[in-house]
GROMACS .gro file of C-alpha atoms in nm:
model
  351
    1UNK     CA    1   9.550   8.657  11.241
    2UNK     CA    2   9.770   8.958  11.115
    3UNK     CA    3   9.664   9.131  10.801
    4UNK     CA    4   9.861   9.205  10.446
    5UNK     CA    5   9.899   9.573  10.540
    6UNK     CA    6  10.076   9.489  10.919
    7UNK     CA    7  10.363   9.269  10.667
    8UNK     CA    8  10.715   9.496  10.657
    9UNK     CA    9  10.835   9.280  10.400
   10UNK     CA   10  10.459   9.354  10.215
   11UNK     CA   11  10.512   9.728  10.293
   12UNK     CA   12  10.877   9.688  10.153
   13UNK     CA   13  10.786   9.569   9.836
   14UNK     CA   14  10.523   9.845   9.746
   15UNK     CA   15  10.785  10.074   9.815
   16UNK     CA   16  11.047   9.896   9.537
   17UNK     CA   17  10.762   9.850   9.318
   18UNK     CA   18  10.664  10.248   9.312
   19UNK     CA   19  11.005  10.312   9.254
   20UNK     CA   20  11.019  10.101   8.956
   21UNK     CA   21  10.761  10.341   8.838
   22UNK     CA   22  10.891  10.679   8.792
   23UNK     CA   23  10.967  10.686   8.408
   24UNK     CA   24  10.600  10.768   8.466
   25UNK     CA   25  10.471  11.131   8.456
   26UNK     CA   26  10.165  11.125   8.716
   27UNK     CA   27   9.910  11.328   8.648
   28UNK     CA   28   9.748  11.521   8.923
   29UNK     CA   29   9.418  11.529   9.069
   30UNK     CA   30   9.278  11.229   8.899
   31UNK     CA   31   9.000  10.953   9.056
   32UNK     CA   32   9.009  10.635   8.995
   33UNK     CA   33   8.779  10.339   9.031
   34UNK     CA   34   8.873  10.010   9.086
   35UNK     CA   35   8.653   9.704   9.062
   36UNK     CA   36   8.723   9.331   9.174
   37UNK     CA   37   8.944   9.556   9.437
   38UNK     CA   38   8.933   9.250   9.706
   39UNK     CA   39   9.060   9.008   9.408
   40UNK     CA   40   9.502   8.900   9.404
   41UNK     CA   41   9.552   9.167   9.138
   42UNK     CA   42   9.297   9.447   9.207
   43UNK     CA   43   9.399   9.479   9.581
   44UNK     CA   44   9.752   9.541   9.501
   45UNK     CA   45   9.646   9.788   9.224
   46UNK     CA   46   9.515   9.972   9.464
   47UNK     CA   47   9.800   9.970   9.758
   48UNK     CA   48   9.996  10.085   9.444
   49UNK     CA   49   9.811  10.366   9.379
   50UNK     CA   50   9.719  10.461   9.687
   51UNK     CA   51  10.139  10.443   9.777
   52UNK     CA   52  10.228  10.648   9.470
   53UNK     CA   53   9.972  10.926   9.536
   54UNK     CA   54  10.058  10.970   9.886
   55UNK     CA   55  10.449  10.983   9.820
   56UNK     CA   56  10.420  11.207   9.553
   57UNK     CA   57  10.125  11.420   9.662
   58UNK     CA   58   9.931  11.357   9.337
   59UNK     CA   59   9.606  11.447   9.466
   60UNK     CA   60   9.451  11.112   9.346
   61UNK     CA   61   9.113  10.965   9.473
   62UNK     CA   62   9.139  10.602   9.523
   63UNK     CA   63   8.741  10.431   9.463
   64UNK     CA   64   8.782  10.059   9.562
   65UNK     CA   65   8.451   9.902   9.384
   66UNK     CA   66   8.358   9.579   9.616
   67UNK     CA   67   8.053   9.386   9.654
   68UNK     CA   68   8.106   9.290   9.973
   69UNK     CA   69   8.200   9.614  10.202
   70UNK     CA   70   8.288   9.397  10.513
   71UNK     CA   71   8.573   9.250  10.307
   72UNK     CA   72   8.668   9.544  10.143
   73UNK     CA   73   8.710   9.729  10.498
   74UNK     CA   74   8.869   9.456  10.663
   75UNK     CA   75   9.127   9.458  10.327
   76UNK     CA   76   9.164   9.832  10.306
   77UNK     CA   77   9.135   9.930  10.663
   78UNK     CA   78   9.416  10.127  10.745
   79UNK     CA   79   9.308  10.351  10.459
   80UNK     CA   80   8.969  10.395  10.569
   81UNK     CA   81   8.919  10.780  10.683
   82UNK     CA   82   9.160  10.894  10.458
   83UNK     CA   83   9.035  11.195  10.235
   84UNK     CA   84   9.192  11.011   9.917
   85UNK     CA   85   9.025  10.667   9.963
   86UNK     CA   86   8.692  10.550   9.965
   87UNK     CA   87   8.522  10.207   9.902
   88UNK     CA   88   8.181  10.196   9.727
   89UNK     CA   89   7.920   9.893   9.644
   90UNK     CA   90   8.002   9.716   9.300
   91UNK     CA   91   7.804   9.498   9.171
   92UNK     CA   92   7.873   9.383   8.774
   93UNK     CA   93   7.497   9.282   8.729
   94UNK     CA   94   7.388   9.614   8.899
   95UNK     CA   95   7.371   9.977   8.818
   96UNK     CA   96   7.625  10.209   8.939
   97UNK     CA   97   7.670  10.600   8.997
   98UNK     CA   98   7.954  10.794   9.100
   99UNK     CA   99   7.929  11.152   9.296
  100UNK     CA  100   8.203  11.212   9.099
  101UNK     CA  101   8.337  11.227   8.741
  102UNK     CA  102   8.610  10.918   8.703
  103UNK     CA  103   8.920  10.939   8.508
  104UNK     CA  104   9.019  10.617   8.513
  105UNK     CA  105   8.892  10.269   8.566
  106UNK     CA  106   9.035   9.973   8.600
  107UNK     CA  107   8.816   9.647   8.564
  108UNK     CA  108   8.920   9.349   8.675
  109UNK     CA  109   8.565   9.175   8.820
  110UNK     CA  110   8.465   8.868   8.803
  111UNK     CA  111   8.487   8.506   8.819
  112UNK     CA  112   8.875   8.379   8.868
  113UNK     CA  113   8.882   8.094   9.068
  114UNK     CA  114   8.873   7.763   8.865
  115UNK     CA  115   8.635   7.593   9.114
  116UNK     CA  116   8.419   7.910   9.050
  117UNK     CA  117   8.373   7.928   8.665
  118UNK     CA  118   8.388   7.537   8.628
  119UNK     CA  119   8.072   7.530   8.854
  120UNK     CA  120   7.877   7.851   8.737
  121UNK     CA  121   7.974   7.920   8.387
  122UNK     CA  122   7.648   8.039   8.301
  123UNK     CA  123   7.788   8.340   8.554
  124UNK     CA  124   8.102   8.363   8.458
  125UNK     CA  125   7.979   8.459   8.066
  126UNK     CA  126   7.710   8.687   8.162
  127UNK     CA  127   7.846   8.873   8.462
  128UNK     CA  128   8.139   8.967   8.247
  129UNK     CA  129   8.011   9.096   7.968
  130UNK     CA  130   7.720   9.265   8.131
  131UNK     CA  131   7.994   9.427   8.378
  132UNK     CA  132   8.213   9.515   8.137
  133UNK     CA  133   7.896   9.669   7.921
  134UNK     CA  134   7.791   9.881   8.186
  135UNK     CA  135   8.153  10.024   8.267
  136UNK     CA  136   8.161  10.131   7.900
  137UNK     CA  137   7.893  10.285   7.863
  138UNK     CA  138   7.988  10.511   8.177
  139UNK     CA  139   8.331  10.582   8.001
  140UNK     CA  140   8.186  10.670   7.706
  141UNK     CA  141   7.939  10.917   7.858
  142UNK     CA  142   8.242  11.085   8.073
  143UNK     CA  143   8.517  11.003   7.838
  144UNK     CA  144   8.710  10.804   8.109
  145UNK     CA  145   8.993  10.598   7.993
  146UNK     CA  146   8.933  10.207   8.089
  147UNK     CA  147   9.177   9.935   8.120
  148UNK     CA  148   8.998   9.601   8.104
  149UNK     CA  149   9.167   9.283   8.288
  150UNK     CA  150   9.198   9.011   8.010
  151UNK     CA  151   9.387   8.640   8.063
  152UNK     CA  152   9.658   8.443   7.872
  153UNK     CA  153   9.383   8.207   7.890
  154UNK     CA  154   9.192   8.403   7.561
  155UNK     CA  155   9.564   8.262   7.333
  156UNK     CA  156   9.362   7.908   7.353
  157UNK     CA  157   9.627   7.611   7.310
  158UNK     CA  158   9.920   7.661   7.065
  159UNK     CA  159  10.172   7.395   6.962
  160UNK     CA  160  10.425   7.630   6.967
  161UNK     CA  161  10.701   7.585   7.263
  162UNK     CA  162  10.774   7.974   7.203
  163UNK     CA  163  10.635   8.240   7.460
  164UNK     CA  164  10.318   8.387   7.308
  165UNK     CA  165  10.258   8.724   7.130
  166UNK     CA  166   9.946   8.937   7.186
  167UNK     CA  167   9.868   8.823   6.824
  168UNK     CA  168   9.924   8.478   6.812
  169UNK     CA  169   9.597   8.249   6.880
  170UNK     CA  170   9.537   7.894   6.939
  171UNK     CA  171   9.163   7.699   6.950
  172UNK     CA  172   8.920   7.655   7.240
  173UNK     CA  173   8.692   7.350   7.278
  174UNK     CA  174   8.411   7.528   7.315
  175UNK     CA  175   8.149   7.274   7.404
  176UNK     CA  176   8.341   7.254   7.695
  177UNK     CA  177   8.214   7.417   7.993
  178UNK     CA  178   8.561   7.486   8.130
  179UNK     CA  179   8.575   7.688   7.888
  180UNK     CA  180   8.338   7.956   7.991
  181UNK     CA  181   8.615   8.159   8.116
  182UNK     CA  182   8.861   8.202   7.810
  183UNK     CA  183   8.560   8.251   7.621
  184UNK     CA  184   8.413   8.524   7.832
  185UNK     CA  185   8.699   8.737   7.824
  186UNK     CA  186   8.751   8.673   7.451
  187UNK     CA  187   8.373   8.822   7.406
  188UNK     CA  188   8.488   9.123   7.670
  189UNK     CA  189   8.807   9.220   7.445
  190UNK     CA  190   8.602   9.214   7.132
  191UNK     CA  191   8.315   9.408   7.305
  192UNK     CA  192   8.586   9.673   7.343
  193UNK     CA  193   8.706   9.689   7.038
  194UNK     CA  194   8.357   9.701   6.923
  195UNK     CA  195   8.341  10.021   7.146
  196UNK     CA  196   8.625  10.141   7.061
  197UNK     CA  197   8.492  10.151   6.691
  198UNK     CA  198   8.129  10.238   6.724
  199UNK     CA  199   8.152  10.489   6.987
  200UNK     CA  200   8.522  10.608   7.043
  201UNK     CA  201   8.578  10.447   7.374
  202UNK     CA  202   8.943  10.511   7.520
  203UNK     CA  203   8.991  10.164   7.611
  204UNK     CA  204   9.266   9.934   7.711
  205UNK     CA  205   9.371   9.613   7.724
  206UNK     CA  206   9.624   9.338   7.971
  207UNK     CA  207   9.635   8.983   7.960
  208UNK     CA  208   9.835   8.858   8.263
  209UNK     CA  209   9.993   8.497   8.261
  210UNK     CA  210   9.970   8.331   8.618
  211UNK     CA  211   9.910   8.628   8.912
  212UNK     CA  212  10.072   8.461   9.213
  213UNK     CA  213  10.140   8.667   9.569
  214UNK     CA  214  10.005   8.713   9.919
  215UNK     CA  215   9.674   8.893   9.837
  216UNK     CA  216   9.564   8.572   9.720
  217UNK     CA  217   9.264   8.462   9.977
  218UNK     CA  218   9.319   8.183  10.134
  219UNK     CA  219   9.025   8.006   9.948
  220UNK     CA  220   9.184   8.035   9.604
  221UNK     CA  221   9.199   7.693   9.463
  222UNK     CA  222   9.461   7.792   9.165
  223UNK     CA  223   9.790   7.605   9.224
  224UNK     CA  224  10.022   7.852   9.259
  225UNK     CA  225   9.782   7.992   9.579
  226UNK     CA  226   9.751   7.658   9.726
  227UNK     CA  227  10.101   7.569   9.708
  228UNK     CA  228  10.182   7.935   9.863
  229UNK     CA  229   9.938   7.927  10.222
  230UNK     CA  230  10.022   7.485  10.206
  231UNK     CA  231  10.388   7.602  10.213
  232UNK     CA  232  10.343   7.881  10.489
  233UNK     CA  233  10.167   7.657  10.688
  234UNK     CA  234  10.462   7.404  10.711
  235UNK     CA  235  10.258   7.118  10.494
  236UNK     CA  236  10.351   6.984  10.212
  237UNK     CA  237  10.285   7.059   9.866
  238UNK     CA  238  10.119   6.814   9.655
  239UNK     CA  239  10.085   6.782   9.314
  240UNK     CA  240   9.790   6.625   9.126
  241UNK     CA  241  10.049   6.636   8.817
  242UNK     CA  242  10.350   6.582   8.662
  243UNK     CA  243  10.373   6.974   8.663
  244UNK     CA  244  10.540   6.963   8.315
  245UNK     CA  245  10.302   7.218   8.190
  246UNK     CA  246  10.528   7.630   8.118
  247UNK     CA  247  10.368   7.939   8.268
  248UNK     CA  248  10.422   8.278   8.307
  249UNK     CA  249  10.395   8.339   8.663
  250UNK     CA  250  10.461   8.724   8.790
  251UNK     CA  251  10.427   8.857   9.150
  252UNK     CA  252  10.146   9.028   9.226
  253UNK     CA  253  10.354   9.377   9.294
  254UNK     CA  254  10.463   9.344   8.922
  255UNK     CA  255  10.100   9.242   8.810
  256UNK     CA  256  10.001   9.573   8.968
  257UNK     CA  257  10.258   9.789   8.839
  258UNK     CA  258  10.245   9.684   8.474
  259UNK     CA  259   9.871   9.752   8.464
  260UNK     CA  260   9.942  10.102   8.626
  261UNK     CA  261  10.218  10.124   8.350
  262UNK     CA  262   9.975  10.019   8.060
  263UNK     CA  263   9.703  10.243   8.193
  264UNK     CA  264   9.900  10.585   8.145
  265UNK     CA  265  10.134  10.465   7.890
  266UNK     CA  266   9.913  10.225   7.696
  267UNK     CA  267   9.764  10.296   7.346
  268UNK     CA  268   9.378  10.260   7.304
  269UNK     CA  269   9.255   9.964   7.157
  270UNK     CA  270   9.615   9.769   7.242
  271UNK     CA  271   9.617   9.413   7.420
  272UNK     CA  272   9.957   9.417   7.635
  273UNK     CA  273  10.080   9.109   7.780
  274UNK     CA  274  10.178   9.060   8.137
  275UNK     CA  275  10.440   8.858   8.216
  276UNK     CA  276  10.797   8.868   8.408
  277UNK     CA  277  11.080   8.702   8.111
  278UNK     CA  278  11.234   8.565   8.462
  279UNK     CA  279  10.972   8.395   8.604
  280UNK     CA  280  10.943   8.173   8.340
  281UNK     CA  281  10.904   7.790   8.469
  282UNK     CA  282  10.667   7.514   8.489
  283UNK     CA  283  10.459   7.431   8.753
  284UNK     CA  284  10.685   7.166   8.909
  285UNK     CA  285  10.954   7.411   8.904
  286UNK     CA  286  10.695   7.679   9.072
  287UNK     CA  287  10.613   7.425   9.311
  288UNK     CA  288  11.019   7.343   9.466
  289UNK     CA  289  11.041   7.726   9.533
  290UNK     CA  290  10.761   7.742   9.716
  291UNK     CA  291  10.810   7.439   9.880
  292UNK     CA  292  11.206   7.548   9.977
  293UNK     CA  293  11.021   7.862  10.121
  294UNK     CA  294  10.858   7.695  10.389
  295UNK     CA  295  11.089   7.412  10.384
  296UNK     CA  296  10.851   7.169  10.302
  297UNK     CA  297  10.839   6.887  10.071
  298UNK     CA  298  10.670   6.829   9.757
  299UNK     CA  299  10.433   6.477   9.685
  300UNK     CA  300  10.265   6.360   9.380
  301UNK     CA  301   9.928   6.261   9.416
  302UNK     CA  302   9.703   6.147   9.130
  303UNK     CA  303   9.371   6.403   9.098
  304UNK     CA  304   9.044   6.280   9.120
  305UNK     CA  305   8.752   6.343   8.787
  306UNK     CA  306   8.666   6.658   8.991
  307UNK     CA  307   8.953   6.813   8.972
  308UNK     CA  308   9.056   6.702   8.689
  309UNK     CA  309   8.761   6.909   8.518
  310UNK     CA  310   8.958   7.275   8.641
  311UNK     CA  311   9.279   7.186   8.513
  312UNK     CA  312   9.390   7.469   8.282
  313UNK     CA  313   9.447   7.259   7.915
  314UNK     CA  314   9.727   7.476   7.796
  315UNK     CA  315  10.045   7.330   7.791
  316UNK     CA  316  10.270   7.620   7.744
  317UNK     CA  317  10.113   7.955   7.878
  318UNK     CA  318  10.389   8.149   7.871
  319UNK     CA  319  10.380   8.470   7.735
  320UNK     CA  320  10.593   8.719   7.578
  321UNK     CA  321  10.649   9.073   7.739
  322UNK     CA  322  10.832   9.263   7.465
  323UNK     CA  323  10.508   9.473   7.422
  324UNK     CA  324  10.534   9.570   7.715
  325UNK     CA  325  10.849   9.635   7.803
  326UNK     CA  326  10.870   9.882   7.520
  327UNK     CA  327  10.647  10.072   7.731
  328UNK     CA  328  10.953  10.134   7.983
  329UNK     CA  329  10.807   9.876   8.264
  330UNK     CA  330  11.057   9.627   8.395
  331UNK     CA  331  10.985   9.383   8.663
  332UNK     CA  332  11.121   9.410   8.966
  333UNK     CA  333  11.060   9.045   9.127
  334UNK     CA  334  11.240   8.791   8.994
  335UNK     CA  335  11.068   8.409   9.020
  336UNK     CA  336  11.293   8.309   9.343
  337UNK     CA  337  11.251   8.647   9.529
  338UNK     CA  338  10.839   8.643   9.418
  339UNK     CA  339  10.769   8.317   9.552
  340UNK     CA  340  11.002   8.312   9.874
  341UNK     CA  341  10.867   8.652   9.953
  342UNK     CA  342  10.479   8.516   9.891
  343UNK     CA  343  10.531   8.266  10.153
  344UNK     CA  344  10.720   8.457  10.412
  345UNK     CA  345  10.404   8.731  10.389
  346UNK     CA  346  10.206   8.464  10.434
  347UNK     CA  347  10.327   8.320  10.703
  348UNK     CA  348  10.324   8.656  10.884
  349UNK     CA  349   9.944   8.725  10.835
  350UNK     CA  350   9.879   8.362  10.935
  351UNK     CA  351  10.031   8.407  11.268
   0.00000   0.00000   0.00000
């Protein structure tokens, strides 16, 4: 099996994706720390950054945080033994030190997977906000700025057919276990606001729609990932749904650079949304594309009570990006190029 960092077309798209970054003035000699670094949209943070600092000789030191170090040097490994990169033990529940004073962090730990909150919520809640308490606390004390990784998911369910606003909220059922997630990151964002108040933090937020794009592992049970590898492997898609439901999906590349956008042009205590205007569609739509990738077909298969229990409830995710494009960020990756290119990587790491 080949490996996301062997992919041209992977390579190729870094490259666009730093160019669609240099409205940006770099600073120099900065660290960073990234957690969740393994995750879709922490790994491709960090190819980012570790792309930009090398092309423009920024002097950056790239910290991937990872609890497990096997992963994070089979992910990272043609960057291990560089002077600029380094991977170091994160765990959210456990204490951390740095050699090091860190300028920037960027959070995005934790549980993602549906299959993974719907089946430990009590972990999903705590981890998060414990994490997130403990990488406050260290900005505060070294007045690093921190850029925490939200969701859409925290807007709840809105009747509105429009694409949401940062300020624009729906209801939860919060009885439901399900919802552990939503919920979790609602009590992170308020936890650093409450920072932000109390002690001054300089602290950041994104909420990013639906993350799609080769770094996904292979064991990610959201849609848009199975339909991507089911695709590359030449099987067909199949949908436990109509697929009528809107999301915002962006490409992973864009994911990455809008949160490296936010993070240097962001204003503390902000929520920014993430989300690509032209990758608007719904999941059916989401699911032809990637099928017409791999030139496969696409089935409809009723779910079973299981999985009916992951099923995102919100009908219309999709989110509005003005916010952020005031910022000067533009996408690069349009929906067709996004998903054709996610399967075509794909299919070169699987061999």
């Amino acid at each position: 099996m080949n490996k996301i960092l062997d992919s041209d077309l992977y390579n190729v798209d870094i490259q666009k994706t730093a160019l669609a970054l240099e409205w940006i003035a770099f600073p120099k000699s900065s660290t960073f720390f990234i957690t969740g670094s393994t995750g879709l949209i922490c790994s491709t943070v960090v190819d980012v950054l570790f792309y930009l600092n090398k092309t423009y000789n920024l002097g950056w030191k790239v910290i991937a945080g990872a609890r497990d170090l096997e992963k994070a040097h089979n992910r990272f490994y043609k960057y291990i033994g560089d002077n600029s990169f380094s991977i170091l033990k994160y765990d959210a529940l456990l204490p951390f030190t740095f050699a090091e004073k860190i300028d920037y962090i960027i959070h995005g730990a934790g549980n993602s997977y549906p299959a993974v909150f719907c089946s430990n919520p009590v972990d999903t809640i705590i981890s998060g906000i414990l994490g997130l308490k403990q990488i406050l606390e260290y900005g505060v004390e070294n007045h690093s700025r921190i850029l925490y990784i939200s969701s859409s998911e925290v807007y709840g369910q809105l009747t509105s057919g429009n694409p949401i606003k940062e300020n624009e909220y729906g209801c939860l059922d919060i009885l439901n276990p399900r919802a552990a997630y939503p919920i979790g990151k609602i009590a992170c964002e308020n936890l650093c606001a409450s920072f932000i108040k109390q002690y001054s933090s300089d602290c950041i937020l994104v909420r990013p729609g639906h993350v799609y794009g080769p770094t996904a592992s292979i064991k990610d049970n959201r849609v848009s990932s199975e339909f991507m590898y089911l695709s590359a492997q030449g099987k067909n898609i199949v949908l436990k749904s109509k697929g009528e439901q809107i999301r915002s999906y962006c490409y992973c590349l864009d994911c990455a650079s809008a949160i490296i956008a936010v993070l240097f042009a962001g204003q503390t205590g902000e929520a920014y949304n993430i989300s690509n205007s032209k990758s608007i569609c719904s999941i059916a739509e989401m699911a032809k594309y990637m099928a017409l990738a791999g030139n496969v077909n696409c089935i409809y298969e009723l779910p079973n009570e299981k999985e009916k229990t992951t099923f995102n409830p919100m009908a219309n995710s999709a989110l509005n990006s003005e916010k952020l494009e005031t910022l000067g960020w533009k996408a690069v990756f349009e929906k067709e190029e996004g998903f054709e290119h996610s399967v075509r990587i794909c299919k070169e790491i699987l061999g």
